[in-house]
Structure formats: C-alpha cells, structure tokens
Amino acid sequence: MQELLEQLRRQFLEEIAKIEWEESLKELLSNYLGKTGKLKEILWGLKDLSNDEKKTIGPMANTLKVFMEEEIEKKSQELEDAHFAKIEDEEAIDVSLEFPLKGRGHRHPISITTKLMEDICISLGFKIADGPQIENEDYNFDKLNIPADHPARDVWDTFWIQDDINDKQPKNNKFLLRTHTSPVQIREMLKGRLPIKIIVPGRVFRYEQEDARHTCNFYQLEGLMVGEGVTFGDLKWTLDTIMKKLLGEDTKLRFRPSIFPFTEPSAEVDVSCQICKWTGITTPQSPPSKGGEVVRWKKCSMCSGSGWVELLGSGMVHPKVLTACGIDPEKYSGFAFGIGIDRIAAQRFGVSSSRMFYQSKLKLNEQF
Ligand code: DAH
C-alpha cells in the first residue's frame, strides 16, 4: 500500500511537470483528487487493511493529498504568472519612443480667438455663462423687447425649427436656432442673482446671403453686467480695454449711436481696421513700376475702404428687459454688448474674409 502511494506521488509529479494550461491542471486535479480520482481509489482499499496498517497508511494518504493540493495551487500560480509575463512581453509599449508630430491637429482660429477673449474678460472679473443653440422665441425675441410685430424682427433672419414641432408649441414659445447670444442675458437675469458679470461665447445662426463678411452661422461673445450704479462709462472702458488687449494698444474705437430694442441708449462700435492699418486700401492691383505708371490700389474688402470695421453692438440694458426679468430698473442698471468673434479673428490674424474660416481650408487654418 505504501509502495502504491509512493508510486502515485511519482506519477503525479511527472504529470504536473508537463502541464502548460490551466485547463489541464483542472483535469489533473479531478484525476487524482476527484470523487473517482486515483487517490480516492487507493483510499477505498483502506477498509481491507488491518487496524495497525490503517493507522500508518491513513495519515500517509492524507499527507499525500495535502501535498498534491499544494502542488496544484503552486502550479496554478506559476501558470498565471507566466500568462501575464507573456502578455506584458507581447504588449510592451516603449513610452520613450518618438512619434511623428505631423498631423496632430490644432485649434481653429475662431477657437483661438474665443479663448483669448475669454482670458481677457476673465481677467476683468467676468464669468463664462452658456445657453442652448436651439432657443425659444420668448428668450430670443420677446423678453429682449422684440415682440412678434416689432420691425426689428426682420433684421434677424431666423431659422425656425420645422413646423410639425413648432405647430404644437404655445404662442411665443416656438423653437428656433438662436440668432444671437443675447437670450443668455435673459436666462442669467431670470436666475435672480445680482450683481451679474458674465460673458457668453457661442454659435449663432442667421438665414443670410453669404459674402466676405456674412455667413449663415458664426460666433458671438455676449457681455452683460448688471448691478447698482453701472454706467455707460463702465461699458466704454470695458470695451476699450478688451479691444486694445485683443488687437493691439494702438487700436481705436468709434462709438456710433444706434438702435437695439434691448438697450437704451445703444451704440455700435467700430475698430480701426487692422487689415489695411486704417488706410482703407490693401494690395496694389498691379505692382508699382519704375516707369511712372499710375498705381491702382484695391479697396480693403474687410472695411470696404472706410478704415473702420463694425465689430459689435452695445448699450445700457433697456428698463423693459430688466423688468421682464424681475429686476427693478429704478434700483439697478446694466450694460451689454455682443461682439462678432469671427470678425475679431479676421482682424487679429489678417484674414480678409471671415467666410474662409468655414471652408475647411487646412492651408488657412494651419497658419495660426
Ligand atoms: N444681439 C445683437 C446682434 O446679434 C448684438 C448686440 C447688440 C448685443 C447690443 C448686445 C447689445 O448685448 O447690447 O445683432
């Protein structure tokens, strides 16, 4: 019997040494230690032994059982370690290897400009606010003092959401692609937390005939400050500071009286054109010649030769707008502005047509 156990032990060790897979190990376990396994078979034979023999063989068989269990456990760990070592080997990545930098992509000039403007405004204490691009009529128009019959609605050529959705909407609550970032002013004021000092960079949409200065979607940066004692002087200083930081300290601003339903008084603000350096002319149509030939200069297409580029609308928030948002116009005042980010980008980077930003021309985009 003892010899049998010894033989089984040798046979077991021989077999386990050859095993390479976890599956085979499980098979071995059941072959030796399972209900009908080889060790069990031997143990069945114990009943035919004398009591003395039982006393010696019993513990020996038990020791062998424990030994086999431990060997199997050890082997299982070995197999697992080998498996992971193989994976580590096969999938090793050399993080110190160089990789080609070409084609990594970079920010679009409009994103670069937006970020710059955000940084400047944040340095002046503004916070960034956001709103949906699909807006409701009430916020985009009515609460901004542009009721349905107001002639100013014609200025905003609007993309409306399709009829079968809008027909089910209550009056004044039809959906549209926001025509400006100004509805976020309403969203912010309705929160009822004063003072407010926010900017809203975002995409807006107009049903426009496209040309060098107009595209049917573009980007605006709205500004709003509401509190006690906010004046037009604060607005002028803020815009002057932002523009000089953005376009250069020599940038000049021109405030022209204007009309917006949501501000009173209102002003449109022009900046001295950076493309033609305030001269109104750009590239000569023919290069200057030595022979005294008259040189024809081309009108700057960005400012149409005026030297000024219209960049933004602004003004003091209309009392009716404050009232519509539950703010007492006797106690509080505010200024607002809406800047065309595309035009700033064109000015800053010397691109003569902002439409080019939307033509997916890598040759253009990769320059910035
Ligand atoms: N929302 C106007 C537009 O898109 C721009 C504008 C004008 C915004 C005056 C303002 C403002 O905040 O005060 O044409």
Tab-separated table of C-alpha atoms and ligand atoms in Angstrom:
chain	number	residue	atom	x	y	z
A	1	MET	CA	0.000	0.000	0.000
A	2	GLN	CA	2.796	2.330	0.962
A	3	GLU	CA	4.511	1.454	-2.314
A	4	LEU	CA	1.299	2.282	-4.177
A	5	LEU	CA	1.113	5.703	-2.551
A	6	GLU	CA	4.758	6.373	-3.406
A	7	GLN	CA	4.170	5.329	-6.997
A	8	LEU	CA	1.139	7.616	-7.220
A	9	ARG	CA	3.162	10.501	-5.900
A	10	ARG	CA	5.870	9.991	-8.558
A	11	GLN	CA	3.331	9.641	-11.316
A	12	PHE	CA	1.597	12.829	-10.111
A	13	LEU	CA	4.853	14.801	-10.084
A	14	GLU	CA	5.727	13.620	-13.586
A	15	GLU	CA	2.345	14.660	-14.957
A	16	ILE	CA	2.150	18.042	-13.231
A	17	ALA	CA	5.619	18.969	-14.527
A	18	LYS	CA	4.385	18.627	-18.093
A	19	ILE	CA	1.280	20.781	-17.667
A	20	GLU	CA	1.145	24.089	-19.568
A	21	TRP	CA	-2.508	25.101	-19.340
A	22	GLU	CA	-4.890	25.848	-16.527
A	23	GLU	CA	-7.438	23.510	-18.146
A	24	SER	CA	-5.049	20.536	-17.962
A	25	LEU	CA	-4.368	21.385	-14.339
A	26	LYS	CA	-8.070	21.145	-13.552
A	27	GLU	CA	-8.154	17.776	-15.272
A	28	LEU	CA	-5.221	16.581	-13.201
A	29	LEU	CA	-6.921	17.726	-10.012
A	30	SER	CA	-10.001	15.712	-10.790
A	31	ASN	CA	-7.957	12.667	-11.960
A	32	TYR	CA	-6.126	12.469	-8.656
A	33	LEU	CA	-8.245	14.123	-6.010
A	34	GLY	CA	-11.747	13.977	-7.519
A	35	LYS	CA	-14.535	11.725	-6.267
A	36	THR	CA	-13.436	8.936	-8.579
A	37	GLY	CA	-9.774	10.036	-8.592
A	38	LYS	CA	-6.729	7.817	-8.209
A	39	LEU	CA	-6.080	8.725	-4.569
A	40	LYS	CA	-9.712	8.053	-3.653
A	41	GLU	CA	-9.408	4.632	-5.321
A	42	ILE	CA	-6.469	3.779	-3.068
A	43	LEU	CA	-8.273	5.074	-0.010
A	44	TRP	CA	-11.163	2.734	-0.742
A	45	GLY	CA	-8.685	-0.116	-0.324
A	46	LEU	CA	-8.001	1.019	3.284
A	47	LYS	CA	-11.043	-0.822	4.545
A	48	ASP	CA	-9.427	-4.180	3.766
A	49	LEU	CA	-6.336	-3.369	5.884
A	50	SER	CA	-5.682	-4.291	9.479
A	51	ASN	CA	-6.153	-1.647	12.131
A	52	ASP	CA	-2.402	-1.144	12.569
A	53	GLU	CA	-1.863	-0.699	8.863
A	54	LYS	CA	-4.780	1.718	8.752
A	55	LYS	CA	-3.054	3.816	11.440
A	56	THR	CA	0.099	4.259	9.390
A	57	ILE	CA	-1.301	4.323	5.851
A	58	GLY	CA	-4.213	6.665	6.710
A	59	PRO	CA	-2.029	9.650	7.710
A	60	MET	CA	0.350	8.915	4.815
A	61	ALA	CA	-2.507	9.078	2.326
A	62	ASN	CA	-3.693	12.287	3.917
A	63	THR	CA	-0.219	13.831	3.717
A	64	LEU	CA	-0.101	12.922	0.039
A	65	LYS	CA	-3.491	14.547	-0.512
A	66	VAL	CA	-2.330	17.800	1.126
A	67	PHE	CA	0.922	17.638	-0.839
A	68	MET	CA	-0.952	17.253	-4.130
A	69	GLU	CA	-3.291	20.139	-3.299
A	70	GLU	CA	-0.341	22.405	-2.509
A	71	GLU	CA	1.496	21.399	-5.693
A	72	ILE	CA	-1.584	22.128	-7.773
A	73	GLU	CA	-2.000	25.530	-6.104
A	74	LYS	CA	1.675	26.320	-6.739
A	75	LYS	CA	1.424	25.250	-10.370
A	76	SER	CA	-1.704	27.317	-10.870
A	77	GLN	CA	0.113	30.435	-9.608
A	78	GLU	CA	3.085	29.646	-11.868
A	79	LEU	CA	0.811	29.328	-14.907
A	80	GLU	CA	-0.900	32.620	-14.101
A	81	ASP	CA	2.407	34.433	-13.658
A	82	ALA	CA	3.700	33.021	-16.932
A	83	HIS	CA	0.479	34.070	-18.688
A	84	PHE	CA	0.795	37.715	-17.526
A	85	ALA	CA	4.513	37.797	-18.196
A	86	LYS	CA	3.729	36.734	-21.777
A	87	ILE	CA	1.117	39.483	-22.172
A	88	GLU	CA	3.474	42.091	-20.737
A	89	ASP	CA	6.121	40.930	-23.134
A	90	GLU	CA	3.893	40.922	-26.205
A	91	GLU	CA	2.108	44.176	-25.482
A	92	ALA	CA	5.002	46.168	-24.140
A	93	ILE	CA	4.944	49.829	-25.173
A	94	ASP	CA	8.073	51.890	-25.213
A	95	VAL	CA	6.762	55.201	-23.940
A	96	SER	CA	10.088	56.863	-24.567
A	97	LEU	CA	9.874	56.252	-28.328
A	98	GLU	CA	9.498	59.353	-30.508
A	99	PHE	CA	6.298	59.701	-32.512
A	100	PRO	CA	5.636	61.824	-35.572
A	101	LEU	CA	4.214	65.238	-34.647
A	102	LYS	CA	2.777	65.860	-38.115
A	103	GLY	CA	-0.977	65.810	-38.480
A	104	ARG	CA	-1.744	66.217	-34.786
A	105	GLY	CA	-4.232	68.997	-35.487
A	106	HIS	CA	-4.625	72.214	-33.562
A	107	ARG	CA	-7.166	74.809	-32.579
A	108	HIS	CA	-9.188	76.609	-35.216
A	109	PRO	CA	-8.533	80.389	-35.440
A	110	ILE	CA	-12.027	81.072	-34.099
A	111	SER	CA	-11.380	78.838	-31.081
A	112	ILE	CA	-8.015	80.538	-30.529
A	113	THR	CA	-9.711	83.946	-30.624
A	114	THR	CA	-12.548	82.829	-28.338
A	115	LYS	CA	-10.063	81.554	-25.772
A	116	LEU	CA	-8.105	84.818	-25.920
A	117	MET	CA	-11.264	86.855	-25.420
A	118	GLU	CA	-12.350	84.629	-22.552
A	119	ASP	CA	-8.972	85.060	-20.860
A	120	ILE	CA	-9.106	88.843	-21.209
A	121	CYS	CA	-12.675	89.051	-19.878
A	122	ILE	CA	-11.944	86.664	-17.019
A	123	SER	CA	-9.019	88.920	-16.047
A	124	LEU	CA	-11.596	91.759	-15.844
A	125	GLY	CA	-13.783	89.736	-13.479
A	126	PHE	CA	-16.327	88.264	-15.928
A	127	LYS	CA	-17.594	84.703	-15.573
A	128	ILE	CA	-18.463	82.452	-18.520
A	129	ALA	CA	-22.139	81.543	-18.986
A	130	ASP	CA	-23.751	79.279	-21.568
A	131	GLY	CA	-27.124	78.648	-23.193
A	132	PRO	CA	-28.688	76.349	-25.806
A	133	GLN	CA	-28.257	76.862	-29.547
A	134	ILE	CA	-31.873	75.824	-30.064
A	135	GLU	CA	-33.643	78.609	-28.221
A	136	ASN	CA	-37.262	79.561	-27.663
A	137	GLU	CA	-38.833	82.593	-29.269
A	138	ASP	CA	-39.595	84.200	-25.918
A	139	TYR	CA	-35.948	84.400	-24.833
A	140	ASN	CA	-34.523	85.092	-28.285
A	141	PHE	CA	-37.022	87.883	-29.028
A	142	ASP	CA	-39.951	88.743	-26.715
A	143	LYS	CA	-38.151	89.170	-23.405
A	144	LEU	CA	-35.484	91.171	-25.239
A	145	ASN	CA	-38.215	93.678	-26.088
A	146	ILE	CA	-38.677	92.374	-29.649
A	147	PRO	CA	-42.366	91.339	-29.790
A	148	ALA	CA	-43.744	89.479	-32.828
A	149	ASP	CA	-44.921	92.668	-34.574
A	150	HIS	CA	-41.681	94.605	-33.927
A	151	PRO	CA	-39.964	95.698	-37.161
A	152	ALA	CA	-36.602	94.739	-35.636
A	153	ARG	CA	-37.530	91.060	-36.022
A	154	ASP	CA	-36.904	91.462	-39.738
A	155	VAL	CA	-33.247	92.256	-39.033
A	156	TRP	CA	-32.761	88.779	-37.643
A	157	ASP	CA	-33.309	86.340	-40.495
A	158	THR	CA	-34.247	83.357	-38.486
A	159	PHE	CA	-34.033	79.590	-38.971
A	160	TRP	CA	-37.153	78.167	-37.342
A	161	ILE	CA	-37.400	74.544	-36.213
A	162	GLN	CA	-39.666	72.544	-38.506
A	163	ASP	CA	-43.401	73.256	-38.480
A	164	ASP	CA	-44.629	69.885	-37.245
A	165	ILE	CA	-42.747	70.506	-33.992
A	166	ASN	CA	-43.380	74.245	-33.732
A	167	ASP	CA	-47.111	73.996	-34.556
A	168	LYS	CA	-47.614	72.164	-31.275
A	169	GLN	CA	-45.793	74.858	-29.289
A	170	PRO	CA	-47.724	77.573	-27.450
A	171	LYS	CA	-47.622	81.111	-28.846
A	172	ASN	CA	-44.258	82.915	-28.316
A	173	ASN	CA	-42.655	79.617	-27.484
A	174	LYS	CA	-41.698	78.296	-30.882
A	175	PHE	CA	-38.185	76.912	-31.285
A	176	LEU	CA	-35.525	78.486	-33.462
A	177	LEU	CA	-31.774	78.433	-33.944
A	178	ARG	CA	-30.720	81.359	-31.776
A	179	THR	CA	-29.972	84.425	-33.877
A	180	HIS	CA	-27.689	85.909	-31.215
A	181	THR	CA	-26.206	85.115	-27.816
A	182	SER	CA	-28.404	87.786	-26.159
A	183	PRO	CA	-31.048	85.251	-24.926
A	184	VAL	CA	-28.448	84.022	-22.442
A	185	GLN	CA	-28.722	87.509	-20.855
A	186	ILE	CA	-32.372	86.663	-20.136
A	187	ARG	CA	-31.539	83.204	-18.802
A	188	GLU	CA	-28.971	84.718	-16.455
A	189	MET	CA	-31.156	87.601	-15.243
A	190	LEU	CA	-34.106	85.274	-14.585
A	191	LYS	CA	-31.944	83.401	-12.075
A	192	GLY	CA	-32.440	86.455	-9.846
A	193	ARG	CA	-28.884	86.636	-8.527
A	194	LEU	CA	-27.306	90.101	-8.651
A	195	PRO	CA	-24.822	91.506	-9.441
A	196	ILE	CA	-24.261	89.793	-12.799
A	197	LYS	CA	-20.986	89.994	-14.705
A	198	ILE	CA	-20.887	87.395	-17.454
A	199	ILE	CA	-19.679	86.724	-20.953
A	200	VAL	CA	-21.301	84.215	-23.292
A	201	PRO	CA	-19.177	82.910	-26.146
A	202	GLY	CA	-21.230	80.835	-28.578
A	203	ARG	CA	-22.504	79.921	-32.008
A	204	VAL	CA	-25.407	81.769	-33.602
A	205	PHE	CA	-27.346	81.320	-36.850
A	206	ARG	CA	-28.816	83.623	-39.489
A	207	TYR	CA	-30.601	82.894	-42.736
A	208	GLU	CA	-28.099	85.038	-44.649
A	209	GLN	CA	-26.805	85.605	-48.132
A	210	GLU	CA	-23.127	84.769	-47.676
A	211	ASP	CA	-20.387	87.230	-48.601
A	212	ALA	CA	-16.949	88.271	-47.276
A	213	ARG	CA	-18.471	89.485	-44.007
A	214	HIS	CA	-21.609	87.357	-43.638
A	215	THR	CA	-22.003	83.620	-43.053
A	216	CYS	CA	-25.159	81.773	-42.010
A	217	ASN	CA	-23.568	80.594	-38.819
A	218	PHE	CA	-20.971	82.492	-36.858
A	219	TYR	CA	-19.746	83.135	-33.333
A	220	GLN	CA	-20.549	85.906	-30.899
A	221	LEU	CA	-19.347	86.874	-27.484
A	222	GLU	CA	-22.072	88.461	-25.404
A	223	GLY	CA	-21.249	90.540	-22.344
A	224	LEU	CA	-23.613	91.531	-19.531
A	225	MET	CA	-23.067	93.448	-16.342
A	226	VAL	CA	-25.989	94.311	-14.057
A	227	GLY	CA	-25.781	95.845	-10.623
A	228	GLU	CA	-26.188	99.098	-8.753
A	229	GLY	CA	-24.685	102.179	-10.404
A	230	VAL	CA	-23.438	100.556	-13.633
A	231	THR	CA	-22.876	103.323	-16.226
A	232	PHE	CA	-22.202	103.830	-19.926
A	233	GLY	CA	-18.692	104.915	-18.857
A	234	ASP	CA	-18.125	101.395	-17.460
A	235	LEU	CA	-19.188	99.967	-20.824
A	236	LYS	CA	-16.797	102.228	-22.766
A	237	TRP	CA	-13.855	101.452	-20.500
A	238	THR	CA	-14.551	97.710	-20.647
A	239	LEU	CA	-14.792	97.592	-24.449
A	240	ASP	CA	-11.763	99.829	-24.911
A	241	THR	CA	-9.696	97.591	-22.619
A	242	ILE	CA	-10.837	94.357	-24.273
A	243	MET	CA	-10.184	95.605	-27.816
A	244	LYS	CA	-6.760	97.054	-27.062
A	245	LYS	CA	-5.668	93.820	-25.400
A	246	LEU	CA	-7.025	91.823	-28.325
A	247	LEU	CA	-5.931	93.835	-31.319
A	248	GLY	CA	-3.091	95.983	-30.024
A	249	GLU	CA	-2.701	99.118	-27.894
A	250	ASP	CA	-2.920	101.387	-30.961
A	251	THR	CA	-6.468	100.175	-31.755
A	252	LYS	CA	-9.007	102.997	-31.958
A	253	LEU	CA	-12.677	102.606	-31.094
A	254	ARG	CA	-15.563	104.544	-32.610
A	255	PHE	CA	-18.931	104.590	-30.836
A	256	ARG	CA	-21.849	105.328	-33.185
A	257	PRO	CA	-25.369	105.938	-31.823
A	258	SER	CA	-27.579	103.032	-32.828
A	259	ILE	CA	-30.829	101.294	-32.015
A	260	PHE	CA	-31.286	97.891	-30.435
A	261	PRO	CA	-34.629	97.058	-28.849
A	262	PHE	CA	-32.924	95.580	-25.771
A	263	THR	CA	-30.631	98.519	-24.965
A	264	GLU	CA	-31.204	102.229	-24.417
A	265	PRO	CA	-29.101	104.141	-25.267
A	266	SER	CA	-27.403	101.870	-27.831
A	267	ALA	CA	-24.151	102.154	-29.708
A	268	GLU	CA	-22.461	100.292	-32.489
A	269	VAL	CA	-18.725	100.112	-32.056
A	270	ASP	CA	-16.185	100.103	-34.861
A	271	VAL	CA	-12.473	99.480	-34.569
A	272	SER	CA	-9.711	100.807	-36.751
A	273	CYS	CA	-9.184	98.142	-39.450
A	274	GLN	CA	-6.119	96.005	-38.789
A	275	ILE	CA	-6.104	94.527	-42.292
A	276	CYS	CA	-5.393	97.826	-44.067
A	277	LYS	CA	-3.970	99.536	-40.975
A	278	TRP	CA	-6.759	102.127	-41.056
A	279	THR	CA	-5.877	103.213	-44.612
A	280	GLY	CA	-8.842	101.665	-46.417
A	281	ILE	CA	-6.609	100.143	-49.087
A	282	THR	CA	-4.844	96.816	-49.408
A	283	THR	CA	-2.794	95.156	-52.117
A	284	PRO	CA	-1.997	97.142	-55.264
A	285	GLN	CA	-3.753	95.665	-58.300
A	286	SER	CA	-0.507	95.987	-60.234
A	287	PRO	CA	2.885	96.306	-58.571
A	288	PRO	CA	4.339	99.847	-58.558
A	289	SER	CA	6.508	100.239	-61.662
A	290	LYS	CA	9.598	102.328	-62.178
A	291	GLY	CA	8.265	103.925	-65.339
A	292	GLY	CA	5.998	106.357	-63.518
A	293	GLU	CA	2.924	104.218	-64.210
A	294	VAL	CA	-0.106	105.088	-62.017
A	295	VAL	CA	-0.520	102.519	-59.297
A	296	ARG	CA	-4.114	101.368	-58.664
A	297	TRP	CA	-4.828	100.391	-55.120
A	298	LYS	CA	-7.541	97.954	-54.166
A	299	LYS	CA	-10.143	98.921	-51.597
A	300	CYS	CA	-9.773	96.875	-48.427
A	301	SER	CA	-12.502	94.217	-48.582
A	302	MET	CA	-12.771	93.913	-44.818
A	303	CYS	CA	-13.685	97.556	-44.153
A	304	SER	CA	-14.893	98.406	-47.679
A	305	GLY	CA	-12.241	101.086	-47.768
A	306	SER	CA	-13.586	103.048	-44.791
A	307	GLY	CA	-10.759	102.158	-42.418
A	308	TRP	CA	-13.337	101.123	-39.792
A	309	VAL	CA	-14.758	97.675	-39.107
A	310	GLU	CA	-18.071	97.232	-37.371
A	311	LEU	CA	-17.411	94.729	-34.622
A	312	LEU	CA	-20.119	94.940	-32.052
A	313	GLY	CA	-23.373	96.259	-30.712
A	314	SER	CA	-23.735	97.548	-27.191
A	315	GLY	CA	-25.705	99.723	-24.832
A	316	MET	CA	-27.402	100.069	-21.465
A	317	VAL	CA	-29.850	97.247	-20.749
A	318	HIS	CA	-33.372	98.515	-21.536
A	319	PRO	CA	-35.571	99.013	-18.441
A	320	LYS	CA	-38.260	96.872	-20.101
A	321	VAL	CA	-35.798	93.966	-20.363
A	322	LEU	CA	-34.801	94.327	-16.710
A	323	THR	CA	-38.481	94.429	-15.715
A	324	ALA	CA	-39.297	91.353	-17.857
A	325	CYS	CA	-36.647	89.508	-15.842
A	326	GLY	CA	-37.921	90.691	-12.483
A	327	ILE	CA	-35.163	93.253	-11.881
A	328	ASP	CA	-36.135	96.740	-10.624
A	329	PRO	CA	-34.816	99.289	-13.169
A	330	GLU	CA	-35.118	102.075	-10.580
A	331	LYS	CA	-32.547	100.373	-8.428
A	332	TYR	CA	-30.332	98.501	-10.887
A	333	SER	CA	-28.757	99.289	-14.227
A	334	GLY	CA	-26.577	97.335	-16.601
A	335	PHE	CA	-24.637	97.342	-19.813
A	336	ALA	CA	-24.494	94.698	-22.520
A	337	PHE	CA	-22.507	94.060	-25.649
A	338	GLY	CA	-22.373	91.495	-28.440
A	339	ILE	CA	-19.092	91.041	-30.310
A	340	GLY	CA	-18.628	89.157	-33.586
A	341	ILE	CA	-15.825	86.705	-32.787
A	342	ASP	CA	-15.259	85.832	-36.471
A	343	ARG	CA	-14.546	89.435	-37.324
A	344	ILE	CA	-12.159	89.764	-34.410
A	345	ALA	CA	-10.391	86.608	-35.616
A	346	ALA	CA	-10.200	88.040	-39.148
A	347	GLN	CA	-8.810	91.307	-37.775
A	348	ARG	CA	-6.363	89.697	-35.447
A	349	PHE	CA	-4.995	87.209	-37.956
A	350	GLY	CA	-5.224	89.480	-41.015
A	351	VAL	CA	-7.712	87.279	-42.870
A	352	SER	CA	-9.651	89.380	-45.349
A	353	SER	CA	-12.844	87.298	-45.426
A	354	SER	CA	-14.331	85.608	-42.363
A	355	ARG	CA	-16.170	83.198	-44.675
A	356	MET	CA	-12.812	81.484	-45.201
A	357	PHE	CA	-12.964	80.216	-41.621
A	358	TYR	CA	-15.811	77.897	-42.600
A	359	GLN	CA	-14.336	76.472	-45.777
A	360	SER	CA	-12.267	73.772	-44.049
A	361	LYS	CA	-9.134	75.009	-45.730
A	362	LEU	CA	-6.234	73.462	-43.848
A	363	LYS	CA	-3.859	75.748	-45.709
A	364	LEU	CA	-5.515	78.679	-43.975
A	365	ASN	CA	-6.142	77.113	-40.578
A	366	GLU	CA	-2.649	75.675	-40.200
A	367	GLN	CA	-1.099	79.130	-40.306
A	368	PHE	CA	-2.348	80.032	-36.837
B	1	DAH	N1	-27.563	90.742	-30.273
B	1	DAH	C1	-27.119	91.756	-31.212
B	1	DAH	C2	-26.983	91.141	-32.588
B	1	DAH	O1	-26.773	89.978	-32.691
B	1	DAH	C3	-25.811	92.332	-30.791
B	1	DAH	C4	-25.936	93.140	-29.556
B	1	DAH	C5	-26.217	94.462	-29.620
B	1	DAH	C6	-25.777	92.525	-28.328
B	1	DAH	C7	-26.347	95.232	-28.500
B	1	DAH	C8	-25.906	93.291	-27.166
B	1	DAH	C9	-26.176	94.647	-27.279
B	1	DAH	O2	-25.766	92.769	-25.982
B	1	DAH	O3	-26.276	95.377	-26.161
B	1	DAH	O4	-27.043	91.835	-33.543
